[in-house]
Tab-separated table of C-alpha atoms and ligand atoms in Angstrom:
chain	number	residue	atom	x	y	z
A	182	UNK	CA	1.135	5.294	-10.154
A	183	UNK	CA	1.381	1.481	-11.181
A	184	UNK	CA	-1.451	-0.697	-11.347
A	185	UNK	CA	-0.012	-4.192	-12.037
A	186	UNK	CA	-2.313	-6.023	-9.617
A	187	UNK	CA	-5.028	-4.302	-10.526
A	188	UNK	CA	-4.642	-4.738	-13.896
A	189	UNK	CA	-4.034	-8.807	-13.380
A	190	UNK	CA	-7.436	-9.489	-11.590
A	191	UNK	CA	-9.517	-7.268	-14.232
A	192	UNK	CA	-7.951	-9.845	-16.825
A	193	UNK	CA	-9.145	-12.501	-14.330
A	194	UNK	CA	-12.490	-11.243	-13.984
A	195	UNK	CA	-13.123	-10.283	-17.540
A	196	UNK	CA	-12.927	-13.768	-18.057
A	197	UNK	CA	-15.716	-14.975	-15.272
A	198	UNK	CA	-17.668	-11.799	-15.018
A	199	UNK	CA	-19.480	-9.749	-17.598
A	200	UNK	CA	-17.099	-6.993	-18.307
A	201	UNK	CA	-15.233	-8.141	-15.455
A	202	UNK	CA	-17.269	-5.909	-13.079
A	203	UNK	CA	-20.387	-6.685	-11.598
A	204	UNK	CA	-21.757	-2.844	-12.668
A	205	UNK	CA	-21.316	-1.079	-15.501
A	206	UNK	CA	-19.632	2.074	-14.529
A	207	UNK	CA	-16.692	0.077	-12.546
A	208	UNK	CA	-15.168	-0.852	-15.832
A	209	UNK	CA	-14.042	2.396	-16.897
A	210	UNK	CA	-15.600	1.975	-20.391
A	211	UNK	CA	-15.773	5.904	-20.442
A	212	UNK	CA	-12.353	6.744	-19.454
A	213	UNK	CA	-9.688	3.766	-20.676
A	214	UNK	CA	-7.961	1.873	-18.885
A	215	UNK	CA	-8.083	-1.022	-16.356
A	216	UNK	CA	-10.592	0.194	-13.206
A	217	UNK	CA	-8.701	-0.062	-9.896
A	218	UNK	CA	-9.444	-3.012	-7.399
A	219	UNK	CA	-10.123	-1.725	-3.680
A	220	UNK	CA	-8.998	-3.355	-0.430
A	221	UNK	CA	-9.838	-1.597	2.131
A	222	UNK	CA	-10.761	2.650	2.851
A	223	UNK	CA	-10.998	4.181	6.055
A	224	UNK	CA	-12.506	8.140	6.460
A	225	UNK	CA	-12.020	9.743	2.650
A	226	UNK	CA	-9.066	7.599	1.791
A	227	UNK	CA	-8.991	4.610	-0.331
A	228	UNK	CA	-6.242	1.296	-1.149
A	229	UNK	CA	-6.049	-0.297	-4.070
A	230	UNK	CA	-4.521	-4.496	-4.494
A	231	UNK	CA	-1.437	-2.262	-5.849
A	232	UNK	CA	-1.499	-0.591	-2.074
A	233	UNK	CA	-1.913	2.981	-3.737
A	234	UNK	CA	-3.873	5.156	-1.584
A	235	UNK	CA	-6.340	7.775	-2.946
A	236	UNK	CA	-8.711	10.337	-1.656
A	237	UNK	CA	-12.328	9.615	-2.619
A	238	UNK	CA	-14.923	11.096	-4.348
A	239	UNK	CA	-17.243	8.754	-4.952
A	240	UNK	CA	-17.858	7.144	-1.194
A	241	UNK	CA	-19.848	4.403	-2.787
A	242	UNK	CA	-21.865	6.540	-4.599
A	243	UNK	CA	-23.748	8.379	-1.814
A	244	UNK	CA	-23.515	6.723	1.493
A	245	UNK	CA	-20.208	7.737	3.381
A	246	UNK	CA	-21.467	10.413	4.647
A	247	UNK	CA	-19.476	10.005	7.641
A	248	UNK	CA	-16.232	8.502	5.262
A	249	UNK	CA	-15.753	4.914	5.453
A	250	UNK	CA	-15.143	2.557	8.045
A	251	UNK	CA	-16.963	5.142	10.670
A	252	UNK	CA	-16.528	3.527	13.945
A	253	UNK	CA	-19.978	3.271	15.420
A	254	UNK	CA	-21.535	2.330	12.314
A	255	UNK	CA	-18.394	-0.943	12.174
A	256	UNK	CA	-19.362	-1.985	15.681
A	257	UNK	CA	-23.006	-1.452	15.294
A	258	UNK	CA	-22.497	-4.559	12.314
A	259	UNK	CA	-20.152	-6.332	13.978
A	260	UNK	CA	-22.528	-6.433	17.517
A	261	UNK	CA	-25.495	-7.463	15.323
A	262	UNK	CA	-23.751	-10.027	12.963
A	263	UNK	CA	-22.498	-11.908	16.020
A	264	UNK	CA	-26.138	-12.670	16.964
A	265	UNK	CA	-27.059	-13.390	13.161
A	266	UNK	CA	-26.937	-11.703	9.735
A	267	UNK	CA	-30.823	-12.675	8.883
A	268	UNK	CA	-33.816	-14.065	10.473
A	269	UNK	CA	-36.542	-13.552	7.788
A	270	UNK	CA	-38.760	-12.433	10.755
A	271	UNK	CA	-39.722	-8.662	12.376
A	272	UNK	CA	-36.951	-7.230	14.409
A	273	UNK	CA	-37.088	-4.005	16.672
A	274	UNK	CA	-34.482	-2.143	14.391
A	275	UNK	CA	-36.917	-2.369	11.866
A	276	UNK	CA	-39.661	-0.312	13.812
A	277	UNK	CA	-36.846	2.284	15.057
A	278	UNK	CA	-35.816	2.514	11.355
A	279	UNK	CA	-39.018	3.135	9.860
A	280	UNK	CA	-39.687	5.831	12.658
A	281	UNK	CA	-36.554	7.948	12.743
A	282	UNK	CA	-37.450	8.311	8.965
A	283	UNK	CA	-41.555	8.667	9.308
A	284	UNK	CA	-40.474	11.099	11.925
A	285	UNK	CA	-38.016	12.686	10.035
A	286	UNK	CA	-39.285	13.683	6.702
A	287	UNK	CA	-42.182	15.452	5.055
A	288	UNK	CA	-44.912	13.327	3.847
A	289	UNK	CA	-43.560	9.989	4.440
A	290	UNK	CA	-46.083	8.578	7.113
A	291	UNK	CA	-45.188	4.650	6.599
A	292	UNK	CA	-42.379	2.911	4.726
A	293	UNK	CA	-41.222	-0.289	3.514
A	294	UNK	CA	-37.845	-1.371	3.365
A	295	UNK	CA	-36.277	-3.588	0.446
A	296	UNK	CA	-33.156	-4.398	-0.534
A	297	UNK	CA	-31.445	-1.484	-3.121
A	298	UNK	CA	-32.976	1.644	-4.939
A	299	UNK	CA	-33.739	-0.523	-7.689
A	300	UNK	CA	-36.259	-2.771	-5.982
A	301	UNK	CA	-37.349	0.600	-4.126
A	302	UNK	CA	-38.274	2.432	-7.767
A	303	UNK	CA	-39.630	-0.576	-9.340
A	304	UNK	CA	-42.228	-1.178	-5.914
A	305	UNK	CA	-42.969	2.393	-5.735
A	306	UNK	CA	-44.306	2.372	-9.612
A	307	UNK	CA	-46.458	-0.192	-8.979
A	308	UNK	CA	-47.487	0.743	-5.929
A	309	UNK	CA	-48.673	4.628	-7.719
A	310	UNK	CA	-50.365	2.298	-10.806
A	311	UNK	CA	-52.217	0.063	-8.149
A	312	UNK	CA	-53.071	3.136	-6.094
A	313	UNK	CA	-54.483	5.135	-9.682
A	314	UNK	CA	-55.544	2.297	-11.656
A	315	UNK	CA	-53.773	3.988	-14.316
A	316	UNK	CA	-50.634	2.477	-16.387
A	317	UNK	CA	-48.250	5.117	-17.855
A	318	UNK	CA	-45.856	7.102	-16.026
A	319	UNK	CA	-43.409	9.534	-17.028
A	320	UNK	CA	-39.849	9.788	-16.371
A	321	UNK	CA	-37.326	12.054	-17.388
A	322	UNK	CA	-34.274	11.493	-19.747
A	323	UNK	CA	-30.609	11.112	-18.139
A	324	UNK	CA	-32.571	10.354	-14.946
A	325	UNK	CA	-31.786	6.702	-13.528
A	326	UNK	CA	-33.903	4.555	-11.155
A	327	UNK	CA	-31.904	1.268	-11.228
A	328	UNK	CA	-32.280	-1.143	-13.813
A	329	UNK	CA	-35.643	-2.070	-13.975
A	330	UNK	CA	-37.452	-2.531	-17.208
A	331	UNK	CA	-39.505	0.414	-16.717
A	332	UNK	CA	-37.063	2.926	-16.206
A	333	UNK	CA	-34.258	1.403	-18.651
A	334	UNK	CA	-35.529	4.005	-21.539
A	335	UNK	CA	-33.448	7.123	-22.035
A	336	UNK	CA	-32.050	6.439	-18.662
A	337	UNK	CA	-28.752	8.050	-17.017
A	338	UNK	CA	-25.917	6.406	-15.231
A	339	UNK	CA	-24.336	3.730	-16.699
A	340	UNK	CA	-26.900	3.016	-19.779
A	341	UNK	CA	-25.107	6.376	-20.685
A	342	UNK	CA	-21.463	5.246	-20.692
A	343	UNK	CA	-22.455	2.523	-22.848
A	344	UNK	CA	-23.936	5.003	-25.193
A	345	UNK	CA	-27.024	2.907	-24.743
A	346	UNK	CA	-29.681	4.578	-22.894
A	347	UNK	CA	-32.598	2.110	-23.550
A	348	UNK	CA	-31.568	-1.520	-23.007
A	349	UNK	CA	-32.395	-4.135	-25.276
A	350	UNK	CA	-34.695	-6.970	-23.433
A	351	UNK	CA	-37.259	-4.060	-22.082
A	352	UNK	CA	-40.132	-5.836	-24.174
A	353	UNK	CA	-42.036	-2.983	-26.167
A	354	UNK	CA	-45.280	-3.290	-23.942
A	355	UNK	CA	-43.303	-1.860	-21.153
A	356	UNK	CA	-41.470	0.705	-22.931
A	357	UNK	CA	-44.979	2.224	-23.857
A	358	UNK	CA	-45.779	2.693	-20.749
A	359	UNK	CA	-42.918	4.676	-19.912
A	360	UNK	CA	-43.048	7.958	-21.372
A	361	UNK	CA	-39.816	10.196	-21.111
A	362	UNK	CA	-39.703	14.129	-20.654
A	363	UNK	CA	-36.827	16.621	-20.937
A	364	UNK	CA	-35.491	17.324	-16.685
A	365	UNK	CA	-36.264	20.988	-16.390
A	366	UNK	CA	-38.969	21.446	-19.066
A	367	UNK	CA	-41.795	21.841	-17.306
A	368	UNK	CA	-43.652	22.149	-20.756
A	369	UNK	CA	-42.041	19.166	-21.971
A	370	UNK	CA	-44.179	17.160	-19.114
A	371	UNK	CA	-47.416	19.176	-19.920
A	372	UNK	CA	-47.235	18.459	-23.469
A	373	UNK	CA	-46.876	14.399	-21.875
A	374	UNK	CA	-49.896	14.664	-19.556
A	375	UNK	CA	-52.360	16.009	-22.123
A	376	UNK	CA	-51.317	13.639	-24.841
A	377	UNK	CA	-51.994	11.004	-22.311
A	378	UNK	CA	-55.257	12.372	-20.022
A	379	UNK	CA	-55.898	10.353	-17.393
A	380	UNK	CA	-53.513	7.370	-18.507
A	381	UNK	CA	-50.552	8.363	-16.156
A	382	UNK	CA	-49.932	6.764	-12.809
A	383	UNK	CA	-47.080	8.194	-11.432
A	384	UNK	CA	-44.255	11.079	-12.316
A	385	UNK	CA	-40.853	9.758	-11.221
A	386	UNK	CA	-37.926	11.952	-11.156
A	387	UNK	CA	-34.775	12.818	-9.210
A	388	UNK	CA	-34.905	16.038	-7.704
A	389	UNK	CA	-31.401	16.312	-8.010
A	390	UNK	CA	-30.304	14.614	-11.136
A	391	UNK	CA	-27.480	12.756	-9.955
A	392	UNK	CA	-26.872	10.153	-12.683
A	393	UNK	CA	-26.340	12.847	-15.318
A	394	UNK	CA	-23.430	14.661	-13.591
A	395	UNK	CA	-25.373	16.844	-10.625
A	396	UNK	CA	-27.996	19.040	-11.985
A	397	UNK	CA	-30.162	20.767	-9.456
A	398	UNK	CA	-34.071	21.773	-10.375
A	399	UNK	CA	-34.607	25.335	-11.849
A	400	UNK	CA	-37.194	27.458	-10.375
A	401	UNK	CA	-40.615	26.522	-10.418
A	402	UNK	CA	-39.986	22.777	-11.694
A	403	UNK	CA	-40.821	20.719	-8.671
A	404	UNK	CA	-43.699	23.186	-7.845
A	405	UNK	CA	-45.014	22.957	-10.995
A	406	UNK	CA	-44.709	19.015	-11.437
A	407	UNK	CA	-46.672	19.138	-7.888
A	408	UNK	CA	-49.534	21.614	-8.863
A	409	UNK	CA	-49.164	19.155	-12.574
A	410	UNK	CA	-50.037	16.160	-10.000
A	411	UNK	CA	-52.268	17.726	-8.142
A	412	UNK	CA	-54.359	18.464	-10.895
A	413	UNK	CA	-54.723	14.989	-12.754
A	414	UNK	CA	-54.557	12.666	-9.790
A	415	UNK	CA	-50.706	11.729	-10.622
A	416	UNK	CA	-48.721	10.067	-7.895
A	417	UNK	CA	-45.407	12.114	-8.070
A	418	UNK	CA	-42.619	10.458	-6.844
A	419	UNK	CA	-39.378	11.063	-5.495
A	420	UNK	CA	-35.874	9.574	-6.185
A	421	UNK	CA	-33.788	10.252	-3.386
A	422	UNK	CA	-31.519	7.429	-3.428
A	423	UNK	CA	-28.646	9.664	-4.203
A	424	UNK	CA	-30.095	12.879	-2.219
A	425	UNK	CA	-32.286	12.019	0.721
A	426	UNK	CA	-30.459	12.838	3.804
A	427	UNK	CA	-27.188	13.310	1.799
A	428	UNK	CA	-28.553	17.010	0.659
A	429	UNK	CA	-30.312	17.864	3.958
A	430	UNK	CA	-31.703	15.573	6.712
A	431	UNK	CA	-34.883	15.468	4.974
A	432	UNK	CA	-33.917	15.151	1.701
A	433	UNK	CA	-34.487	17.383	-1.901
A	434	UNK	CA	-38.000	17.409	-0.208
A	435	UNK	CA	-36.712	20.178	2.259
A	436	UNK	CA	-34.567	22.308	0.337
A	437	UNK	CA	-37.020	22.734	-2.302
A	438	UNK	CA	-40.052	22.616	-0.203
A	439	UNK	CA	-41.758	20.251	-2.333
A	440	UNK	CA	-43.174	17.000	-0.759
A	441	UNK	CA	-43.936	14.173	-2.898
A	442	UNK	CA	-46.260	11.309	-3.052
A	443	UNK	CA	-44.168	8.449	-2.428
A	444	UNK	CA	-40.249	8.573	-2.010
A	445	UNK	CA	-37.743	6.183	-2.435
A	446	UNK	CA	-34.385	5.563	-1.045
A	447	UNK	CA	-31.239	3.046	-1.338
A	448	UNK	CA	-27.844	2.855	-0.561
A	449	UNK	CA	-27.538	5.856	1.990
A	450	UNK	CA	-29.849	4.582	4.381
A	451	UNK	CA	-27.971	1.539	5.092
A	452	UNK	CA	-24.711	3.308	5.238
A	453	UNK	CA	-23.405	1.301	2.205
A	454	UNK	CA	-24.943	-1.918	3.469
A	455	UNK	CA	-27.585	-2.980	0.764
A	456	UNK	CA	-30.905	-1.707	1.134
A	457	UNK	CA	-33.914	0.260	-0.236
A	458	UNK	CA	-36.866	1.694	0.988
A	459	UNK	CA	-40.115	3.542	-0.510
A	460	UNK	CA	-42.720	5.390	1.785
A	461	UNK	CA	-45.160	8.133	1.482
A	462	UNK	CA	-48.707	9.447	2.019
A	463	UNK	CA	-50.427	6.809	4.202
A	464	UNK	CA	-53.245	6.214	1.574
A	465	UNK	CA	-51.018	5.169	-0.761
A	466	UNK	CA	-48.428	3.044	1.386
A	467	UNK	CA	-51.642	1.575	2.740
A	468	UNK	CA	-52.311	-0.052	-0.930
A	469	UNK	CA	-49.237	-2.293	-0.641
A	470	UNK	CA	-49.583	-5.723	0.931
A	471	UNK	CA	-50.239	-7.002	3.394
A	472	UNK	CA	-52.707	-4.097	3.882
A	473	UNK	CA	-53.164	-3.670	0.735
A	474	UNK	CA	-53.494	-5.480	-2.683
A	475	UNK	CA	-49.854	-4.739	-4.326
A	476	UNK	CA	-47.763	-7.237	-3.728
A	477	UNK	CA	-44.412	-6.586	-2.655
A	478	UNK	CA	-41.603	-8.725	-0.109
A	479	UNK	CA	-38.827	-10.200	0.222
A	480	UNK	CA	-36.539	-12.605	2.776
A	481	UNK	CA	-33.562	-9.815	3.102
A	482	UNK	CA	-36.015	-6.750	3.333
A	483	UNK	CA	-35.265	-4.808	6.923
A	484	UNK	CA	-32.154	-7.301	6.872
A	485	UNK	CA	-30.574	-7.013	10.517
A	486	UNK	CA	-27.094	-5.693	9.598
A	487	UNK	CA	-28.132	-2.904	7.155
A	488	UNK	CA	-30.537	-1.753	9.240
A	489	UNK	CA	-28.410	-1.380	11.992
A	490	UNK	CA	-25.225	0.161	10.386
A	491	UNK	CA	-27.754	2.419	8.414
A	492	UNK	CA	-29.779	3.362	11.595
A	493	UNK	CA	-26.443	4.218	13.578
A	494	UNK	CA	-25.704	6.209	10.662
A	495	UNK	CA	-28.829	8.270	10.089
A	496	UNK	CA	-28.813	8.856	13.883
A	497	UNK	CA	-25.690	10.332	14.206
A	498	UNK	CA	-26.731	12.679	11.014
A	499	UNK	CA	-30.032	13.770	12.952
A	500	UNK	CA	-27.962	14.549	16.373
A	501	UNK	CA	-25.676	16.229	14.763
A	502	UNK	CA	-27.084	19.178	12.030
A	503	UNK	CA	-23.898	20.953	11.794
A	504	UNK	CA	-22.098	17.776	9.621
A	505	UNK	CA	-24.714	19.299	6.653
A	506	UNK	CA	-23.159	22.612	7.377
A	507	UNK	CA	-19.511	21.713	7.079
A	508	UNK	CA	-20.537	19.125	3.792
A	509	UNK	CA	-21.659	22.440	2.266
A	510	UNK	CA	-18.097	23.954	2.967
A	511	UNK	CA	-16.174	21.651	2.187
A	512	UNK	CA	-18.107	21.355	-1.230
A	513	UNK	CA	-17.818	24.964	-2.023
A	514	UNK	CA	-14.311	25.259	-1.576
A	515	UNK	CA	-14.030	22.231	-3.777
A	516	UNK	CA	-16.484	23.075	-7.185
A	517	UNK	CA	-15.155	26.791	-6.676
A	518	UNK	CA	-11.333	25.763	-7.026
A	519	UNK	CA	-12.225	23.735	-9.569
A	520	UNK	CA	-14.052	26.435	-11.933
A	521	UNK	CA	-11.261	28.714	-10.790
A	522	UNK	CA	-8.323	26.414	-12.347
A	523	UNK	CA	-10.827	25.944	-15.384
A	524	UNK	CA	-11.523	29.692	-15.667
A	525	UNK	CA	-7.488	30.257	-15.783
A	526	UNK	CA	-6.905	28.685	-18.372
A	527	UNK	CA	-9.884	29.624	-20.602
A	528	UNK	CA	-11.581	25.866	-20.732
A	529	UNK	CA	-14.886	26.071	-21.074
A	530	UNK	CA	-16.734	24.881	-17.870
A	531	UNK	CA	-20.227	24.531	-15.685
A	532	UNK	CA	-19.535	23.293	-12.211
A	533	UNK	CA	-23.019	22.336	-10.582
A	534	UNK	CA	-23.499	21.967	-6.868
A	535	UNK	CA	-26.370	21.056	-4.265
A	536	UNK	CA	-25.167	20.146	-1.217
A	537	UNK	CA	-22.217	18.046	-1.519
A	538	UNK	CA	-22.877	16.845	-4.979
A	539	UNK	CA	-20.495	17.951	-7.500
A	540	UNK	CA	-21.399	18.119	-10.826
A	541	UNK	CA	-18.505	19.339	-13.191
A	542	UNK	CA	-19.048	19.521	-17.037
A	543	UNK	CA	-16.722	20.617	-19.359
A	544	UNK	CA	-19.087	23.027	-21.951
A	545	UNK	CA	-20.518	26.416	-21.155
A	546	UNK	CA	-23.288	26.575	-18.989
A	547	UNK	CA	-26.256	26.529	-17.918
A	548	UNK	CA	-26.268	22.409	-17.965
A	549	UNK	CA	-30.261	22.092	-16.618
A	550	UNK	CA	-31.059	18.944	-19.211
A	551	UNK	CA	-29.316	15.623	-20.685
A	552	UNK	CA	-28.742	17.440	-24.167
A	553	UNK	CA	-27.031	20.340	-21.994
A	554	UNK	CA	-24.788	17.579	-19.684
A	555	UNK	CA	-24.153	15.564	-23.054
A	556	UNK	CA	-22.120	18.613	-24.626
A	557	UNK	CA	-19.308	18.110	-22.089
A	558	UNK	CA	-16.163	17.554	-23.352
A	559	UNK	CA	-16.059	13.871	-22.868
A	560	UNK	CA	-12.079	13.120	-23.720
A	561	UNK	CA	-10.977	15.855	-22.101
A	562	UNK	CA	-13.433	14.148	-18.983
A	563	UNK	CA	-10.755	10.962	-19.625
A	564	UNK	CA	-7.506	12.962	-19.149
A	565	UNK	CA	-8.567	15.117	-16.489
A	566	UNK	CA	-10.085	11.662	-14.962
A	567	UNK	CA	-6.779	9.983	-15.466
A	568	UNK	CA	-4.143	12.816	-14.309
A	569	UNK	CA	-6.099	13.046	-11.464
A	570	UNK	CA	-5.952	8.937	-10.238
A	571	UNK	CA	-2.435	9.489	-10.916
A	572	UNK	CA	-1.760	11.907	-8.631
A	573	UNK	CA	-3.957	10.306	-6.063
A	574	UNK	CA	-7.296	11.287	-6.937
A	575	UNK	CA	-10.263	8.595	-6.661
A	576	UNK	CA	-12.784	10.416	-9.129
A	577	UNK	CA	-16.253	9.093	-10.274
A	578	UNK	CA	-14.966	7.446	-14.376
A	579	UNK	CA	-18.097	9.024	-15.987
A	580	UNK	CA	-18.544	12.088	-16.991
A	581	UNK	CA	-22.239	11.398	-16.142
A	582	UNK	CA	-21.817	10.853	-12.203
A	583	UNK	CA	-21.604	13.112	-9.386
A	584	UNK	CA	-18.888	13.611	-6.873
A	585	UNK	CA	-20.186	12.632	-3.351
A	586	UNK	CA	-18.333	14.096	-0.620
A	587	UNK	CA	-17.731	12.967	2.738
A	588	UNK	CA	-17.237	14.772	6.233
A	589	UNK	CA	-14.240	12.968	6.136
A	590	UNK	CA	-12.851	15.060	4.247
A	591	UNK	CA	-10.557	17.464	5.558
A	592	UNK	CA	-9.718	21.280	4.126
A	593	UNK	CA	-6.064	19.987	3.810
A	594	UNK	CA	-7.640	17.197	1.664
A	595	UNK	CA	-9.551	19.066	-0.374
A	596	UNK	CA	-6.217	21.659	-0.802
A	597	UNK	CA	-4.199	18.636	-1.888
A	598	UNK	CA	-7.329	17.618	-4.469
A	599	UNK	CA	-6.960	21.124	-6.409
A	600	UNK	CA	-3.450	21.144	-6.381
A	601	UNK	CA	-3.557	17.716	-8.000
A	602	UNK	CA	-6.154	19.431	-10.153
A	603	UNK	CA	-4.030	22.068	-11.232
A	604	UNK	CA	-0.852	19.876	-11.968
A	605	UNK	CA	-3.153	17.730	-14.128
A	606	UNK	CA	-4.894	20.355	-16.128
A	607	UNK	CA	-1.505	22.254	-16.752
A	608	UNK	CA	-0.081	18.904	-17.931
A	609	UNK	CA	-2.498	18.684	-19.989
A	610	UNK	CA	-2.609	21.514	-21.543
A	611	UNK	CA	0.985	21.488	-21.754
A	612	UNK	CA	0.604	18.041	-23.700
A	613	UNK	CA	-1.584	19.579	-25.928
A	614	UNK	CA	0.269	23.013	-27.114
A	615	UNK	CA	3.650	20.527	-27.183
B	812	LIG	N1	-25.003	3.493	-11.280
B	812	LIG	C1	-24.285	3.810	-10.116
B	812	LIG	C2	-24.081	5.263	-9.886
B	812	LIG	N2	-24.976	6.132	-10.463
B	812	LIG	C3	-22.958	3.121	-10.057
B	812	LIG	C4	-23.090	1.873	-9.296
B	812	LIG	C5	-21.776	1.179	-9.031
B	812	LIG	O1	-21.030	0.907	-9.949
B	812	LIG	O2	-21.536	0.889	-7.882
């Protein structure tokens, strides 16, 4: 495939925009190259400027669900926008919003929207320290919570394909306060909390790391970071921007049968559009203002459009249970074709699922932790990354991201992905024994 157009406006933008992307990831740093620019997608297919089309794997990172462009979530925006994008003022769709979720899933009686995951993490945080009185919290390493200064410290996502996991700017006062544990070792987080009695506010993790590849929770981890939390008055917290209602209607929360403190939520819930959210236990929610003493708003928060397109979306998810079944299909057939053509020709391999969140990692398994994800073969990661947009293939360009599927997706689609993943790995290793 040619890129020329492509190509031309990332030399435009690297000269007006840091990196010429406005987040890290997009620019490919990981994998060469110049990153593709997107005009339009429609169901699991994407266009580039160049007019290439490509199935996708990434759906925004989470929230097309439904693939993009889904026709009731389109005119559910375009009926709102025509009677104003923002008012700054309470709207019904807010109320219907925050109870098809409060309804929805455990332990979330009252929630607050915002405007991405980010601002959702970063509210929730202070929300749990204003709640305890306490200051420290603990997160885990190759986790990611958006960019705020607390969680910017051995974080996941793109602080890992700059090889920079803790960003310069966090001012040491805050990086005290953050104390980072190893995902998976529950021990690791004892070892935190007793070093640290009765100084931690809040445990924050994903329950499905998502921002380290996809690695799902051993046994006993999320039961025993609840019982942890239980017993020193910790608020534990939830990340399911990536996982909540992606992974089940109700989130991690459900399949795990864990229920957190306080949960937080982004891009899914406005099907792409941007938002946030963070709810939980009453007592807590209650602290934030204007209840409450934390402080906490914004002029876009419950913005008209996002709530709508993400209400119509979440809706149609609730009404219709079986889309989680044939996610989970469609998923399986993918990650087990994959480890199949890996297997065949000896390359050493984990493929991770929950859901449909693909994790694929190119070292011998198990991959629980960051150290684990961080022995995949990372140029091998590039070729397989680039054989694959070649023959059509939109993949995540990190080996530290997840695949999201979408029902969009049909088998035929997914056949045509691991043929193009067999052609490329055979080139490949072709290439390598020429
Ligand atoms: N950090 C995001 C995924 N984990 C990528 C955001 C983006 O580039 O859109």
């Amino acid at each position: 495939m040619e890129y020329p157009n492509s190509t031309n406006l990332f030399e435009r933008a690297q000269k007006v925009i840091p990196g010429g992307v406005n987040s890290p990831v997009r620019a490919f740093n990981s994998v060469g190259g110049s990153p593709l620019f997107i005009t339009k997608a429609k169901g699991c297919h994407l266009w580039d400027e160049d007019g290439n089309k490509y199935i996708d794997y990434i759906g925004s990172w989470g929230p097309m669900l439904l693939g993009h462009a889904q026709p009731d979530v389109v005119k559910a925006v375009q009926e709102t926008a025509a009677n104003s994008t923002s008012f700054g003022a309470p709207t019904r769709i807010e109320v219907e919003m925050a109870e098809l979720i409060t309804s929805s899933v455990p332990g979330v009686d009252k929630i607050r929207m915002v405007n991405s995951g980010t601002e959702a993490t970063m509210s929730a945080i202070r929300v749990a320290r204003g709640y305890t009185g306490k200051e420290k919290i603990i997160k885990f390493k190759g986790n990611y919570h958006g960019h705020g200064d607390s969680f910017l410290i051995e974080a996941g996502s793109g602080a890992l394909t700059m090889g920079q996991p803790s960003s310069p700017g966090v001012t040491e006062g805050t990086a005290k306060d953050t104390l980072n544990a190893a995902y998976n070792k529950l021990d690791s987080v004892e070892k935190l909390v007793e070093a640290n009695k009765g100084n931690i506010a809040a445990i924050i993790l994903e329950p499905v790391a998502g921002n380290m590849g996809c690695i799902p929770p051993v046994e006993g981890f999320l039961t025993g970071l609840r019982e942890l939390c239980d017993e020193h008055d910790i608020v534990l917290i939830f990340d399911e921007v990536m996982t909540g209602f992606r992974v089940d209607f109700k989130g991690a929360q459900k399949i795990y049968d864990v229920t957190a403190d306080l949960v937080t939520y982004g891009k899914i819930i406005g099907a792409g559009l941007p938002v946030g959210a963070y709810g939980g236990k009453k007592e807590i929610m209650d602290y934030v203002a204007p209840t409450g003493p934390v402080y906490q708003a914004g002029t876009l928060s419950g913005n008209p459009l996002a709530m709508a397109a993400g209400y119509t979306m979440l809706k149609k998810l609730k009404e219709n249970p079986e889309i989680y079944g044939e996610l989970e299909k469609k998923a399986s057939v993918l990650a087990n074709g994959i480890a199949k053509t890996l297997e065949s020709h000896n390359i050493p391999h984990t493929v991770n699922r929950v859901g449909s969140m693909v994790g694929v990692f190119y070292c011998e398994g198990p991959v629980e932790t960051f150290d684990d994800a961080n022995k995949t073969d990372k140029e091998l990661f590039g070729k397989i990354f680039h054989g694959m947009l070649n023959r059509g293939i939109h993949l995540p360009p990190s080996p530290f991201e997840a695949f999201f599927l979408s029902n969009a997706l049909s088998i035929e689609d997914i056949t045509f992905t691991l043929t193009a993943f067999q052609e490329a790995i055979a080139e490949i290793v072709s290439n390598e024994e020429g």
